[in-house]
Coordinates of C-alpha atoms in Angstrom, one line a residue:
Chain A
M1 CA 31.2 -37.8 -24.2
A2 CA 29.5 -40.7 -22.3
A3 CA 30.5 -42.8 -25.5
L4 CA 34.2 -41.5 -24.5
T5 CA 33.7 -43.1 -21.1
L6 CA 32.0 -46.1 -21.8
R7 CA 34.0 -47.8 -24.8
T8 CA 36.8 -46.4 -22.3
S9 CA 35.2 -48.6 -19.1
G10 CA 34.8 -50.9 -21.7
W11 CA 39.1 -51.7 -22.8
L12 CA 38.8 -51.6 -18.6
L13 CA 36.7 -54.9 -18.4
V14 CA 38.5 -56.5 -21.4
L15 CA 42.5 -55.3 -20.3
P16 CA 42.8 -58.6 -17.6
L17 CA 42.0 -60.7 -20.3
L18 CA 44.3 -59.2 -23.4
G19 CA 47.4 -59.1 -20.5
L20 CA 46.6 -61.9 -20.5
V21 CA 46.5 -62.9 -24.1
V22 CA 49.8 -60.9 -24.7
V23 CA 51.8 -62.9 -21.9
M24 CA 49.8 -66.3 -22.7
F25 CA 50.1 -66.4 -26.4
A26 CA 51.8 -63.9 -28.2
G27 CA 54.9 -64.0 -25.8
P28 CA 55.7 -67.1 -26.9
L29 CA 55.5 -66.0 -30.4
F30 CA 57.4 -63.6 -29.9
N31 CA 59.6 -66.2 -28.7
I32 CA 59.4 -68.3 -31.8
F33 CA 60.2 -65.5 -34.0
W34 CA 62.7 -64.1 -32.3
L35 CA 64.3 -68.0 -31.8
S36 CA 64.9 -68.3 -36.0
F37 CA 67.0 -65.1 -35.8
T38 CA 68.9 -66.1 -32.8
D39 CA 69.0 -70.2 -32.7
P40 CA 72.5 -71.0 -33.0
G41 CA 74.1 -67.3 -33.9
P42 CA 72.1 -63.8 -34.1
G43 CA 71.7 -63.6 -38.6
L44 CA 69.4 -65.2 -41.1
S45 CA 71.7 -67.7 -41.6
N46 CA 68.3 -69.9 -41.0
Y47 CA 66.3 -68.2 -44.0
T48 CA 68.9 -68.4 -46.3
A49 CA 69.2 -72.0 -45.4
L50 CA 66.1 -72.7 -47.5
A51 CA 67.6 -70.3 -50.1
E52 CA 70.9 -73.2 -50.0
R53 CA 69.5 -76.1 -48.6
E54 CA 67.9 -78.5 -51.1
S55 CA 66.5 -80.1 -48.9
L56 CA 64.3 -78.3 -46.7
R57 CA 62.7 -77.0 -49.9
R58 CA 62.3 -80.1 -51.3
L59 CA 60.0 -80.8 -47.5
L60 CA 58.0 -77.4 -48.3
W61 CA 57.2 -78.6 -51.5
V62 CA 56.0 -81.8 -50.7
T63 CA 54.0 -79.6 -47.8
L64 CA 52.4 -77.9 -50.4
R65 CA 51.7 -80.4 -53.0
I66 CA 49.6 -83.2 -50.8
C67 CA 48.1 -80.1 -49.8
A68 CA 46.8 -77.8 -52.3
L69 CA 45.7 -82.1 -53.5
T70 CA 44.2 -82.4 -50.1
T71 CA 42.3 -79.7 -50.7
L72 CA 41.2 -80.4 -53.6
F73 CA 39.8 -83.5 -53.6
S74 CA 38.3 -82.0 -49.5
V75 CA 37.0 -79.4 -51.9
V76 CA 35.4 -81.2 -55.0
L77 CA 34.0 -84.7 -53.7
G78 CA 32.4 -81.6 -50.4
Y79 CA 30.8 -79.9 -53.1
C80 CA 29.1 -83.0 -54.2
I81 CA 28.5 -83.7 -51.0
A82 CA 27.1 -80.6 -50.0
Y83 CA 25.1 -80.2 -53.2
A84 CA 22.4 -83.6 -51.9
M85 CA 22.7 -82.0 -48.2
T86 CA 21.2 -78.9 -49.8
H87 CA 18.5 -80.9 -52.0
A88 CA 17.6 -83.6 -49.5
G89 CA 14.6 -83.2 -48.1
E90 CA 14.5 -82.9 -43.8
G91 CA 15.1 -85.9 -42.9
A92 CA 17.4 -86.9 -45.4
R93 CA 19.3 -83.7 -44.4
Q94 CA 20.0 -84.6 -41.1
K95 CA 20.7 -88.6 -41.3
M96 CA 23.1 -87.1 -44.1
L97 CA 24.9 -84.2 -41.1
L98 CA 25.1 -87.5 -38.0
L99 CA 26.9 -89.5 -40.5
L100 CA 29.1 -85.9 -41.4
L101 CA 29.4 -85.7 -37.8
I102 CA 30.3 -89.2 -36.9
S103 CA 33.3 -88.9 -39.1
F104 CA 33.8 -85.3 -37.8
W105 CA 34.7 -86.5 -34.4
I106 CA 36.3 -89.2 -34.6
S107 CA 40.0 -88.8 -33.4
V108 CA 42.5 -89.0 -36.9
L109 CA 44.0 -91.3 -34.5
V110 CA 41.8 -93.9 -35.1
R111 CA 41.1 -92.9 -38.2
T112 CA 44.8 -93.6 -39.5
F113 CA 44.6 -96.4 -37.9
A114 CA 42.0 -98.2 -39.3
W115 CA 43.1 -97.0 -42.7
I116 CA 45.7 -99.5 -42.2
M117 CA 43.4 -102.0 -41.8
I118 CA 41.6 -101.3 -44.5
L119 CA 44.2 -100.6 -47.2
G120 CA 47.2 -102.2 -45.9
R121 CA 49.0 -105.4 -47.7
N122 CA 47.2 -107.6 -45.5
G123 CA 44.2 -105.6 -45.8
L124 CA 40.7 -105.9 -46.1
L125 CA 40.5 -105.0 -50.2
N126 CA 44.2 -106.0 -50.9
N127 CA 42.7 -109.6 -49.1
G128 CA 39.3 -109.5 -51.0
L129 CA 40.9 -107.9 -54.4
M130 CA 43.7 -111.8 -54.0
S131 CA 40.7 -113.7 -53.6
A132 CA 38.6 -112.6 -55.7
G133 CA 41.7 -113.8 -58.8
L134 CA 41.5 -109.6 -59.7
I135 CA 45.2 -108.7 -57.7
S136 CA 47.9 -111.6 -58.5
A137 CA 50.3 -109.1 -55.6
P138 CA 48.5 -106.8 -53.1
L139 CA 48.6 -103.4 -54.3
P140 CA 50.4 -99.9 -52.5
F141 CA 47.4 -97.8 -51.3
V142 CA 48.8 -97.0 -47.5
R143 CA 52.4 -96.2 -46.5
N144 CA 53.1 -94.5 -49.3
E145 CA 52.2 -90.0 -51.1
L146 CA 48.9 -92.0 -52.2
G147 CA 48.1 -93.4 -48.1
V148 CA 49.0 -89.4 -46.9
L149 CA 46.1 -88.4 -49.1
I150 CA 43.6 -91.1 -48.9
G151 CA 43.9 -90.2 -44.8
M152 CA 44.1 -86.8 -45.2
V153 CA 40.8 -85.9 -48.1
H154 CA 38.5 -88.5 -45.9
Y155 CA 39.6 -86.7 -42.5
M156 CA 39.1 -82.8 -44.6
I157 CA 36.6 -83.6 -46.1
P158 CA 33.9 -82.5 -43.6
Y159 CA 35.4 -79.1 -43.2
A160 CA 34.8 -78.7 -47.0
V161 CA 31.4 -79.8 -46.1
L162 CA 30.5 -77.1 -44.2
P163 CA 30.7 -73.5 -44.9
L164 CA 29.5 -75.1 -48.4
L165 CA 26.9 -75.8 -46.9
G166 CA 26.2 -72.8 -45.7
A167 CA 26.8 -71.3 -48.8
M168 CA 24.3 -73.2 -51.0
R169 CA 21.2 -73.4 -48.0
A170 CA 21.7 -69.3 -48.4
I171 CA 21.0 -69.8 -51.7
D172 CA 17.2 -67.5 -52.9
G173 CA 15.8 -71.4 -54.8
R174 CA 13.7 -68.9 -56.7
V175 CA 16.5 -67.5 -58.9
M176 CA 17.2 -71.2 -60.1
A177 CA 13.4 -71.5 -61.1
A178 CA 13.5 -68.0 -62.9
S179 CA 16.5 -69.1 -64.9
R180 CA 15.2 -72.5 -66.2
N181 CA 11.7 -70.2 -66.4
L182 CA 13.6 -67.4 -69.1
G183 CA 14.6 -70.8 -71.4
A184 CA 18.0 -71.6 -69.5
S185 CA 18.9 -75.8 -70.1
P186 CA 19.4 -77.7 -66.2
A187 CA 23.4 -77.5 -67.2
Q188 CA 23.6 -73.9 -68.2
T189 CA 21.8 -73.0 -64.7
F190 CA 24.4 -74.5 -63.0
W191 CA 27.0 -73.6 -64.0
R192 CA 26.2 -69.9 -64.2
I193 CA 23.8 -68.8 -61.7
W194 CA 25.2 -71.9 -58.8
L195 CA 27.7 -72.3 -59.1
P196 CA 28.7 -68.6 -59.3
L197 CA 26.4 -68.3 -56.3
T198 CA 28.8 -70.4 -54.6
K199 CA 31.9 -68.9 -55.1
P200 CA 32.5 -67.7 -51.5
G201 CA 32.1 -71.2 -50.1
V202 CA 34.5 -72.7 -52.8
I203 CA 37.2 -70.1 -51.6
A204 CA 35.8 -70.6 -48.1
A205 CA 36.6 -74.1 -48.5
S206 CA 39.3 -74.4 -50.2
L207 CA 41.8 -71.7 -48.1
L208 CA 40.7 -73.4 -44.1
V209 CA 41.3 -76.6 -45.8
F210 CA 44.4 -75.9 -46.8
I211 CA 45.0 -74.2 -43.7
L212 CA 44.1 -76.6 -41.6
S213 CA 46.0 -79.0 -43.8
L214 CA 49.4 -77.0 -43.7
G215 CA 50.3 -78.6 -39.6
F216 CA 48.9 -81.7 -40.7
Y217 CA 51.3 -84.3 -38.4
V218 CA 50.2 -88.2 -37.6
T219 CA 48.6 -88.5 -40.7
P220 CA 51.6 -88.7 -42.7
A221 CA 53.8 -89.4 -40.2
I222 CA 51.6 -93.3 -40.2
L223 CA 50.4 -93.7 -43.3
G224 CA 53.7 -92.5 -45.5
G225 CA 55.2 -95.0 -43.9
G226 CA 58.2 -92.2 -42.2
K227 CA 58.6 -91.6 -46.2
V228 CA 56.3 -88.8 -46.5
L229 CA 57.9 -85.9 -44.5
M230 CA 56.0 -83.4 -44.0
V231 CA 56.7 -79.7 -42.1
A232 CA 55.0 -80.4 -38.8
E233 CA 57.2 -83.2 -38.8
Y234 CA 59.8 -81.7 -40.1
I235 CA 60.1 -79.3 -37.0
S236 CA 58.7 -81.9 -34.3
V237 CA 61.8 -83.8 -35.0
Q238 CA 64.2 -81.1 -34.8
V239 CA 62.7 -79.2 -31.7
L240 CA 62.8 -83.1 -30.0
I241 CA 65.6 -85.0 -30.9
T242 CA 68.3 -83.1 -33.6
L243 CA 67.6 -79.3 -31.1
K244 CA 68.0 -77.7 -35.0
W245 CA 65.7 -74.7 -32.9
G246 CA 66.1 -71.8 -35.2
T247 CA 65.8 -74.6 -38.6
A248 CA 62.3 -75.5 -36.0
A249 CA 61.5 -72.1 -35.5
M250 CA 62.6 -70.7 -39.5
L251 CA 59.7 -73.2 -40.6
A252 CA 56.9 -72.3 -38.2
V253 CA 57.4 -68.7 -38.8
L254 CA 57.3 -69.4 -42.8
I255 CA 54.3 -71.5 -42.3
L256 CA 52.9 -68.9 -39.7
V257 CA 52.8 -65.8 -41.9
S258 CA 51.6 -67.9 -45.4
V259 CA 48.9 -68.8 -43.3
L260 CA 47.8 -64.9 -42.3
A261 CA 48.5 -63.9 -45.5
L262 CA 45.8 -66.4 -46.6
L263 CA 43.0 -65.5 -43.9
A264 CA 43.7 -62.1 -44.8
L265 CA 42.9 -63.2 -48.4
M266 CA 39.7 -64.9 -47.1
S267 CA 38.4 -61.9 -45.5
R268 CA 38.1 -60.2 -48.5
F269 CA 36.0 -63.2 -49.2
M270 CA 33.3 -63.4 -46.3
K271 CA 33.4 -62.9 -43.3
L272 CA 36.3 -65.0 -41.6
S273 CA 34.0 -66.1 -37.3
A274 CA 31.7 -67.4 -40.0
A275 CA 33.7 -70.1 -42.0
L276 CA 35.5 -71.0 -38.5
G277 CA 32.6 -72.5 -37.0
G278 CA 34.0 -72.0 -34.0
R279 CA 36.4 -74.3 -35.1
A280 CA 39.6 -74.2 -36.0
Chain B
M1 CA 41.8 -93.2 0.3
H2 CA 41.1 -89.7 -0.2
D3 CA 41.3 -88.1 3.0
K4 CA 45.1 -90.5 3.3
Q5 CA 45.9 -88.8 0.1
F6 CA 45.2 -85.6 1.7
M7 CA 46.5 -86.2 5.5
R8 CA 50.2 -87.4 3.6
E9 CA 50.1 -83.7 1.2
T10 CA 49.4 -82.2 5.5
A11 CA 52.2 -83.9 6.2
V12 CA 55.0 -83.3 3.1
E13 CA 53.3 -80.1 3.5
A14 CA 54.1 -79.5 7.1
A15 CA 57.4 -81.2 6.6
H16 CA 58.5 -78.1 3.7
A17 CA 57.2 -75.3 6.3
F18 CA 59.4 -77.0 8.6
R19 CA 62.6 -77.0 6.7
A20 CA 61.5 -73.3 5.5
G21 CA 62.0 -72.9 9.6
R22 CA 58.1 -71.2 9.1
L23 CA 57.0 -74.3 11.3
G24 CA 57.6 -75.2 14.9
R25 CA 59.0 -78.9 15.5
R26 CA 56.5 -79.4 18.6
S27 CA 53.5 -77.7 15.8
F28 CA 55.5 -80.4 13.2
L29 CA 55.9 -83.2 15.2
A30 CA 51.8 -83.4 15.9
I31 CA 51.0 -82.3 12.6
C32 CA 52.6 -85.2 11.6
G33 CA 50.6 -87.3 14.0
L34 CA 47.4 -86.0 13.0
A35 CA 48.4 -87.2 9.7
G36 CA 49.2 -91.0 10.9
V37 CA 53.3 -90.9 10.2
T38 CA 54.7 -92.8 13.0
L39 CA 57.0 -91.8 16.0
P40 CA 59.6 -94.4 14.9
S41 CA 59.5 -93.1 11.3
V42 CA 60.3 -88.8 12.5
L43 CA 62.6 -90.5 14.9
A44 CA 64.8 -91.6 12.3
G45 CA 63.7 -87.9 10.6
R46 CA 62.5 -89.5 7.6
A47 CA 59.0 -87.5 7.8
E48 CA 61.8 -84.4 7.1
A49 CA 62.8 -86.2 4.3
A50 CA 59.3 -87.1 3.3
A51 CA 59.5 -83.3 2.2
G52 CA 62.3 -85.0 -0.5
E53 CA 61.0 -86.6 -3.5
I54 CA 62.6 -88.1 -6.8
I55 CA 60.7 -87.7 -9.3
L56 CA 61.6 -89.6 -12.6
W57 CA 61.1 -89.1 -16.6
N58 CA 60.1 -91.5 -18.9
W59 CA 58.0 -93.1 -21.5
G60 CA 54.3 -94.2 -19.6
G61 CA 52.4 -97.6 -20.3
Q62 CA 54.3 -100.9 -18.9
S63 CA 57.0 -98.8 -17.9
E64 CA 55.8 -97.1 -15.1
E65 CA 54.6 -100.0 -13.0
C66 CA 58.2 -101.7 -13.8
H67 CA 60.7 -98.9 -12.7
G68 CA 57.8 -98.9 -9.7
S69 CA 59.0 -102.0 -8.4
A70 CA 62.1 -103.0 -9.5
I71 CA 63.5 -99.7 -8.1
G72 CA 60.4 -97.2 -6.6
V73 CA 60.4 -100.2 -3.7
P74 CA 63.4 -100.5 -2.6
F75 CA 64.2 -97.3 -2.7
T76 CA 61.4 -95.7 -0.5
A77 CA 61.9 -98.4 2.0
E78 CA 65.7 -97.3 1.5
T79 CA 64.8 -93.4 1.7
G80 CA 61.7 -92.9 3.0
M81 CA 61.1 -90.5 0.0
P82 CA 58.6 -92.1 -2.6
L83 CA 59.1 -92.4 -6.7
R84 CA 56.8 -90.1 -8.5
F85 CA 56.8 -90.2 -12.3
D86 CA 56.7 -87.7 -15.2
T87 CA 55.3 -89.6 -18.3
S88 CA 55.3 -87.9 -21.5
G89 CA 59.2 -89.1 -21.6
P90 CA 62.4 -86.7 -22.0
L91 CA 63.6 -86.0 -25.8
Q92 CA 66.9 -84.2 -25.6
G93 CA 64.5 -81.3 -26.6
K94 CA 62.2 -81.2 -23.9
I95 CA 64.7 -81.7 -20.9
K96 CA 66.6 -79.1 -22.6
E97 CA 62.9 -77.1 -22.7
M98 CA 62.9 -77.2 -19.1
V99 CA 66.5 -76.6 -18.1
D100 CA 66.7 -73.3 -19.9
S101 CA 63.6 -72.0 -18.4
G102 CA 64.4 -73.0 -15.2
N103 CA 61.2 -74.7 -14.4
V104 CA 62.7 -78.0 -13.4
T105 CA 60.2 -80.9 -12.3
A106 CA 62.0 -83.6 -12.7
D107 CA 65.0 -85.3 -10.6
V108 CA 66.5 -87.9 -12.7
C109 CA 65.7 -89.3 -16.9
D110 CA 65.1 -92.4 -18.1
G111 CA 66.9 -91.3 -21.1
D112 CA 70.0 -92.1 -23.8
L113 CA 73.3 -92.5 -22.2
F114 CA 74.1 -89.7 -26.2
D115 CA 71.3 -87.9 -24.6
A116 CA 73.6 -87.5 -21.9
V117 CA 77.1 -86.4 -24.2
A118 CA 75.2 -84.5 -26.0
L119 CA 73.2 -81.9 -22.7
G120 CA 75.9 -82.7 -20.6
A121 CA 78.1 -80.8 -23.4
S122 CA 75.0 -77.7 -23.5
G123 CA 75.5 -77.2 -19.7
H124 CA 72.0 -79.2 -19.6
L125 CA 73.1 -81.6 -16.9
E126 CA 74.3 -82.4 -13.7
P127 CA 77.4 -84.0 -13.2
I128 CA 77.2 -88.6 -11.8
D129 CA 78.6 -88.9 -8.2
Y130 CA 80.3 -92.0 -8.7
S131 CA 81.7 -91.4 -5.6
V132 CA 77.6 -93.1 -4.7
V133 CA 77.0 -94.5 -8.0
S134 CA 79.0 -97.7 -8.6
K135 CA 81.3 -97.8 -12.2
E136 CA 82.0 -102.0 -11.6
K137 CA 78.1 -101.7 -11.7
T138 CA 77.8 -101.2 -15.4
L139 CA 79.6 -101.9 -18.5
P140 CA 83.3 -100.1 -18.6
E141 CA 82.6 -97.4 -21.3
Y142 CA 78.9 -97.0 -20.4
A143 CA 79.5 -95.1 -17.0
L144 CA 80.2 -91.6 -18.7
E145 CA 80.4 -88.1 -17.2
F146 CA 76.6 -87.0 -17.4
G147 CA 74.9 -90.2 -17.0
V148 CA 75.0 -93.7 -16.4
S149 CA 74.3 -96.6 -18.1
I150 CA 71.9 -98.4 -16.3
I151 CA 70.0 -101.5 -18.6
L152 CA 70.4 -101.9 -22.4
Y153 CA 67.5 -102.5 -24.4
G154 CA 69.1 -102.7 -28.5
Y155 CA 68.2 -103.1 -32.0
A156 CA 67.4 -106.2 -34.1
F157 CA 65.2 -108.0 -36.7
M158 CA 63.0 -110.1 -36.9
Y159 CA 61.5 -112.2 -40.2
D160 CA 59.0 -114.2 -40.5
T161 CA 59.0 -117.7 -40.7
E162 CA 56.1 -118.5 -43.1
A163 CA 58.1 -116.7 -45.8
W164 CA 62.4 -117.7 -45.0
G165 CA 61.3 -120.3 -42.8
E166 CA 63.9 -123.0 -44.4
N167 CA 66.6 -120.5 -45.8
P168 CA 66.4 -118.1 -42.2
P169 CA 68.7 -115.1 -42.4
R170 CA 70.9 -115.0 -40.6
D171 CA 72.4 -111.5 -40.4
W172 CA 72.2 -108.0 -41.2
A173 CA 73.3 -108.9 -45.0
D174 CA 70.0 -110.7 -45.4
F175 CA 68.2 -108.3 -44.5
F176 CA 69.7 -105.7 -46.9
D177 CA 69.7 -108.0 -49.4
L178 CA 66.8 -107.6 -52.0
E179 CA 67.9 -110.5 -54.7
K180 CA 68.2 -113.0 -51.5
F181 CA 65.5 -112.5 -49.6
P182 CA 62.8 -110.7 -51.4
G183 CA 59.5 -108.4 -49.4
Q184 CA 59.3 -105.5 -47.5
R185 CA 61.3 -104.7 -44.5
S186 CA 61.0 -102.0 -42.0
L187 CA 63.2 -99.9 -40.1
Y188 CA 63.6 -96.7 -37.1
K189 CA 62.6 -93.8 -38.5
W190 CA 65.3 -92.0 -36.7
A191 CA 68.7 -93.1 -37.7
N192 CA 69.5 -95.4 -34.8
G193 CA 70.3 -98.4 -35.8
A194 CA 69.1 -97.9 -39.4
L195 CA 72.6 -96.8 -39.7
E196 CA 75.0 -100.1 -37.7
A197 CA 72.8 -102.2 -39.6
A198 CA 73.6 -100.6 -42.9
L199 CA 77.0 -100.7 -42.5
M200 CA 77.4 -104.0 -41.5
A201 CA 75.3 -105.8 -44.6
D202 CA 77.7 -103.2 -46.5
G203 CA 80.4 -105.1 -45.1
V204 CA 81.8 -103.2 -41.9
A205 CA 83.4 -105.2 -39.1
P206 CA 81.8 -104.9 -36.3
E207 CA 84.8 -103.5 -34.3
A208 CA 85.5 -100.7 -36.9
L209 CA 81.4 -99.4 -36.9
Y210 CA 82.9 -95.9 -35.6
P211 CA 83.2 -93.2 -37.0
L212 CA 80.2 -94.1 -38.3
D213 CA 79.9 -93.6 -42.3
I214 CA 76.6 -92.0 -43.0
D215 CA 77.5 -91.7 -46.4
R216 CA 78.0 -95.3 -47.4
A217 CA 75.5 -96.4 -45.0
L218 CA 72.7 -93.9 -46.7
T219 CA 72.8 -95.9 -50.0
R220 CA 72.9 -99.3 -49.0
I221 CA 69.8 -97.9 -47.3
T222 CA 68.7 -96.1 -50.4
A223 CA 69.2 -99.3 -52.4
I224 CA 65.9 -100.2 -49.8
R225 CA 64.7 -97.3 -49.8
D226 CA 60.7 -98.6 -52.1
N227 CA 60.3 -101.9 -50.3
T228 CA 61.2 -100.2 -46.8
I229 CA 58.8 -98.7 -44.4
Y230 CA 59.4 -96.5 -41.4
W231 CA 58.4 -96.5 -37.5
G232 CA 58.3 -93.8 -34.9
S233 CA 57.3 -96.0 -31.7
G234 CA 58.0 -100.1 -30.2
S235 CA 54.4 -100.5 -31.1
E236 CA 54.0 -99.1 -34.5
A237 CA 57.0 -101.5 -35.3
H238 CA 55.5 -104.9 -34.2
D239 CA 52.0 -104.0 -36.1
M240 CA 54.4 -103.9 -39.1
I241 CA 55.7 -107.8 -38.3
V242 CA 52.2 -109.7 -37.2
N243 CA 50.7 -107.3 -39.9
G244 CA 51.9 -109.4 -42.0
E245 CA 53.1 -105.4 -44.2
V246 CA 57.0 -106.4 -44.3
S247 CA 58.7 -109.6 -44.3
M248 CA 61.8 -108.9 -42.2
G249 CA 61.4 -106.0 -39.5
M250 CA 63.6 -104.8 -36.9
V251 CA 62.6 -104.4 -33.4
W252 CA 63.9 -102.4 -30.3
Q253 CA 65.6 -106.0 -29.1
N254 CA 63.8 -106.1 -25.9
R255 CA 60.1 -106.5 -26.8
G256 CA 61.3 -109.2 -29.2
R257 CA 60.8 -111.8 -26.6
A258 CA 57.1 -111.6 -26.5
I259 CA 56.5 -111.4 -30.4
E260 CA 57.5 -114.4 -30.7
E261 CA 56.1 -115.9 -27.6
R262 CA 53.0 -114.7 -28.5
T263 CA 52.7 -116.3 -32.3
N264 CA 54.2 -119.8 -30.6
G265 CA 57.6 -118.3 -32.5
R266 CA 56.0 -117.8 -36.3
Y267 CA 58.6 -114.6 -36.6
R268 CA 61.7 -114.8 -35.0
M269 CA 64.7 -112.4 -33.6
V270 CA 67.8 -112.7 -35.3
M271 CA 70.4 -111.7 -32.6
N272 CA 73.5 -111.8 -34.8
Q273 CA 74.7 -108.0 -35.0
A274 CA 72.1 -106.9 -32.5
I275 CA 73.5 -103.5 -31.7
A276 CA 73.1 -103.4 -27.9
M277 CA 72.0 -99.4 -26.8
P278 CA 72.5 -98.2 -23.4
G279 CA 69.7 -96.7 -21.7
A280 CA 71.1 -94.1 -19.2
Y281 CA 69.7 -92.6 -16.3
I282 CA 70.8 -88.9 -16.8
V283 CA 69.9 -84.8 -14.4
P284 CA 69.1 -82.7 -15.5
K285 CA 70.9 -79.5 -13.5
G286 CA 68.9 -78.2 -10.6
N287 CA 66.7 -81.0 -10.2
P288 CA 63.8 -80.6 -7.0
G289 CA 64.7 -83.1 -5.2
G290 CA 68.8 -82.3 -4.6
R291 CA 71.9 -83.9 -5.9
E292 CA 72.7 -86.3 -2.6
A293 CA 68.2 -87.6 -2.9
V294 CA 68.9 -87.8 -6.6
M295 CA 72.2 -90.1 -7.0
K296 CA 71.0 -92.5 -4.2
F297 CA 68.1 -93.2 -6.5
I298 CA 70.8 -93.7 -9.4
A299 CA 72.4 -96.0 -6.3
V300 CA 69.7 -99.1 -5.6
S301 CA 68.7 -98.8 -9.6
Q302 CA 72.1 -100.1 -9.6
S303 CA 71.1 -102.8 -7.9
V304 CA 71.5 -106.7 -9.3
E305 CA 67.2 -106.8 -7.7
A306 CA 66.3 -103.9 -9.2
Q307 CA 68.4 -104.9 -12.6
L308 CA 67.0 -108.5 -12.6
G309 CA 63.5 -106.5 -11.5
L310 CA 63.1 -104.6 -14.7
F311 CA 65.4 -107.8 -17.2
S312 CA 62.0 -109.8 -15.7
C313 CA 59.2 -107.4 -16.5
L314 CA 60.8 -105.1 -19.8
G315 CA 62.6 -106.8 -21.7
M316 CA 65.3 -104.8 -21.3
T317 CA 69.2 -106.6 -20.2
P318 CA 71.0 -105.3 -17.2
T319 CA 73.8 -103.3 -17.3
N320 CA 75.3 -104.5 -14.2
P321 CA 77.7 -107.0 -14.4
E322 CA 76.4 -109.1 -11.5
A323 CA 72.7 -109.1 -12.3
I324 CA 74.3 -110.6 -16.4
A325 CA 75.6 -113.6 -14.4
R326 CA 72.2 -114.2 -12.2
I327 CA 70.2 -114.5 -15.4
T328 CA 69.0 -117.8 -16.1
P329 CA 70.5 -119.7 -18.9
G330 CA 66.3 -119.8 -20.4
D331 CA 66.5 -116.2 -20.6
A332 CA 70.2 -116.2 -21.8
P333 CA 68.5 -115.8 -25.5
W334 CA 67.0 -112.4 -24.7
A335 CA 69.6 -110.8 -23.2
I336 CA 71.2 -108.5 -25.2
T337 CA 75.5 -108.9 -23.4
S338 CA 74.9 -112.6 -21.5
A339 CA 77.5 -114.7 -22.3
E340 CA 76.0 -116.8 -25.4
N341 CA 75.0 -113.3 -27.4
R342 CA 78.1 -111.2 -26.6
P343 CA 80.2 -112.4 -29.1
R344 CA 77.8 -111.3 -31.7
I345 CA 76.7 -108.4 -31.0
V346 CA 78.0 -104.4 -31.1
L347 CA 77.6 -102.0 -28.3
N348 CA 76.3 -99.1 -30.1
D349 CA 78.8 -95.8 -29.4
P350 CA 76.9 -93.2 -26.9
V351 CA 79.6 -90.7 -27.7
W352 CA 80.1 -90.4 -31.4
W353 CA 75.7 -90.4 -31.8
G354 CA 76.1 -87.7 -28.8
Q355 CA 78.5 -85.7 -31.1
N356 CA 76.7 -86.8 -34.1
G357 CA 72.9 -87.6 -33.7
D358 CA 71.8 -83.6 -35.2
A359 CA 73.7 -84.6 -38.5
A360 CA 73.1 -88.1 -38.7
V361 CA 69.2 -88.2 -38.1
N362 CA 68.6 -85.6 -41.0
A363 CA 70.5 -86.6 -42.9
F364 CA 69.0 -90.0 -42.5
L365 CA 65.4 -88.2 -42.6
E366 CA 66.7 -86.8 -45.9
A367 CA 67.2 -90.0 -47.8
I368 CA 64.4 -91.0 -47.2
S369 CA 62.2 -88.7 -47.9

């Protein structure tokens, strides 16, 4: 009986906050949902457009492809970095973590323009290669899909490293020693012991990177040179310029539902709060 | 400084209360005295008008400073009302959202005339009061029911004289000709200007451009797509040219002069077949400052001095014929509608863009992505 009272009063305490969340967050979200079925007219026309318009499907496909490739490269590179960090000495690990966090904190806009300076037609790399006589014409590193991938992978690596590092640091080193003691080679120990033990970390890092990639706007817009259109930028154009709010809302709902589905999947492998690390 | 701000706010608050009848005349005058509002202005009713102010919704950066000095100063001198800014950029979607939400916080938007056509038709704008605003002080094509053009910007292209110094490109046909002029190009990302340029390159006569043949334009644009990059902001367009990413690049015409002068003429602008775009003042329905005040503001911005001020500050060309006539010979090459430029440029049709812009932008995005 007493517990029940406590529970009730607990709810009463969070009620104002809950109300705020409903009004400020759930309300607008419902509005988006509602728009996708009512603008320009009531019905499913925004959703059936997915079947009718090849351009919308291509948009989603490009977004999906870039996000999948970004995830693949970020997690593989992030795995190597986390592995090195786990096995480095304490001092070296602190330095590596600092470097990682510095890159994590630099604004996405600054990084994007830095890539243009480095990889552009007149950038450092092309100028260096040309004056060394290795190439005769500048290579197109940016203003295309390759540029978008470079920019996104660079941005996402810290997001991949942090959950992987957490997973690797939690492994008991004696397990590896036992494996070697029982006669397994280093490669066998890695593939059959280490990798399976870090699997939850790999899955968490992959989902985290993939979900965050879905909302990328600045990097594809600039490094893609206008030719790599991803869903976030398209939504913004439909809201601000062409006033196709129904199309924008439909795409937003689609992304939201996919993200929720992915999060549900993720929650089966680990605690969500640990993976998101306070920053999403 | 803080005291001054506080006093100003006190006076404005008091004026609101006075107008709403919550404050007696005597107390209001006392507060005005306290706040240092001078007696003559109280007598002239200006402190009461100080309850009103005009909020101009523009694009920030230099434009805030330029609008303030060219229009804000004479407007405040004439009416006693301050001009304030919202610099978040009045894109069509934002104006629509603001009016639909019922919380209108801007009086006048520094938008495009095609916005006036699109949003006027959907009931989001106040009509222009042409008994206060003058139709004679703008181009005859650009005094529309829901918006009036104050200045012109435009689309033109610049080329690198080190690449094409001896045989420079002269028109859009050269711009789109990769055989005669091999190299990279840049175009504006949201279709405006690019469609007109492609059609002129394809041989459409400037006076026969509208209604635009979108498919024909896109054929031309996709033909050079592999050699084209696309920009979304003026500074991006600028960087693409001066960083050598392109050897010919489209720019906003009013920014061309600065690029040419800052690079000592290495990059040159081609005014032939430039497309003049009517920038327009449009008023969201139910603006807080009221119809009368905002129309007065627009009328002030039509004055010769205000328009010449904007021209020297932002490089945007006046629409008032009297102001155009006062542009000096040294400045004339940079004014898109000066006597020497007028025969070789094209005027954008805001009605076509207002009615077809959404389809055109989406078709363009589809073609380039």
